């Protein structure tokens, strides 16, 4: 939730609180941010270390799926 007003607009379903989440495409937003940084020379919100971590997690997910969903360790450097 980005604002106090947004936090207050939580949806109540019985005993469950469901936060309102915008329907956006995270990968598109990340790509748009990257392109903006390239065009303007600004510093990205996340750097190469975060990108490496994401790739390691995706590789672990791929290995897990190949092994019928078994738990696998996330690789390290």
Short mmCIF file of C-alpha atoms in Angstrom, two decimals, residues 9-62:
data_model
loop_
_atom_site.label_atom_id
_atom_site.label_comp_id
_atom_site.label_asym_id
_atom_site.label_seq_id
_atom_site.Cartn_x
_atom_site.Cartn_y
_atom_site.Cartn_z
CA UNK A 9 -9.30 1.18 1.81
CA UNK A 10 -8.62 -2.43 2.70
CA UNK A 11 -11.46 -4.74 1.77
CA UNK A 12 -13.07 -6.72 4.58
CA UNK A 13 -14.27 -10.26 3.87
CA UNK A 14 -15.47 -11.74 7.15
CA UNK A 15 -12.40 -12.16 9.34
CA UNK A 16 -10.01 -11.80 6.39
CA UNK A 17 -8.39 -8.51 5.40
CA UNK A 18 -7.60 -8.28 1.71
CA UNK A 19 -5.41 -5.31 0.73
CA UNK A 20 -6.27 -3.57 -2.50
CA UNK A 21 -3.50 -4.31 -5.01
CA UNK A 22 -3.16 -2.45 -8.27
CA UNK A 23 -3.38 -4.56 -11.40
CA UNK A 24 -0.01 -3.81 -12.98
CA UNK A 25 2.64 -5.87 -14.70
CA UNK A 26 5.74 -5.94 -12.45
CA UNK A 27 8.15 -7.03 -15.20
CA UNK A 28 6.88 -4.28 -17.53
CA UNK A 29 7.26 -1.71 -14.75
CA UNK A 30 10.82 -2.89 -14.11
CA UNK A 31 11.69 -2.71 -17.82
CA UNK A 32 10.13 0.75 -18.10
CA UNK A 33 12.18 1.90 -15.09
CA UNK A 34 15.37 0.49 -16.63
CA UNK A 35 14.74 2.26 -19.93
CA UNK A 36 14.03 5.51 -18.08
CA UNK A 37 17.38 5.17 -16.26
CA UNK A 38 19.19 4.56 -19.56
CA UNK A 39 17.54 7.59 -21.14
CA UNK A 40 18.04 9.96 -18.19
CA UNK A 41 21.25 8.59 -16.69
CA UNK A 42 19.58 8.17 -13.30
CA UNK A 43 20.51 5.40 -10.88
CA UNK A 44 18.20 2.33 -10.89
CA UNK A 45 16.28 1.35 -7.75
CA UNK A 46 18.04 -2.00 -7.77
CA UNK A 47 21.50 -2.85 -8.95
CA UNK A 48 23.38 -5.86 -10.29
CA UNK A 49 23.40 -7.66 -6.93
CA UNK A 50 19.61 -7.72 -6.86
CA UNK A 51 19.53 -8.92 -10.48
CA UNK A 52 21.92 -11.78 -9.67
CA UNK A 53 19.73 -12.77 -6.71
CA UNK A 54 16.65 -12.84 -8.94
CA UNK A 55 18.40 -15.06 -11.49
CA UNK A 56 19.52 -17.44 -8.71
CA UNK A 57 15.95 -17.73 -7.42
CA UNK A 58 14.59 -18.31 -10.94
CA UNK A 59 17.22 -21.02 -11.52
CA UNK A 60 16.25 -22.69 -8.23
CA UNK A 61 12.58 -22.60 -9.25
CA UNK A 62 13.49 -24.19 -12.59
#
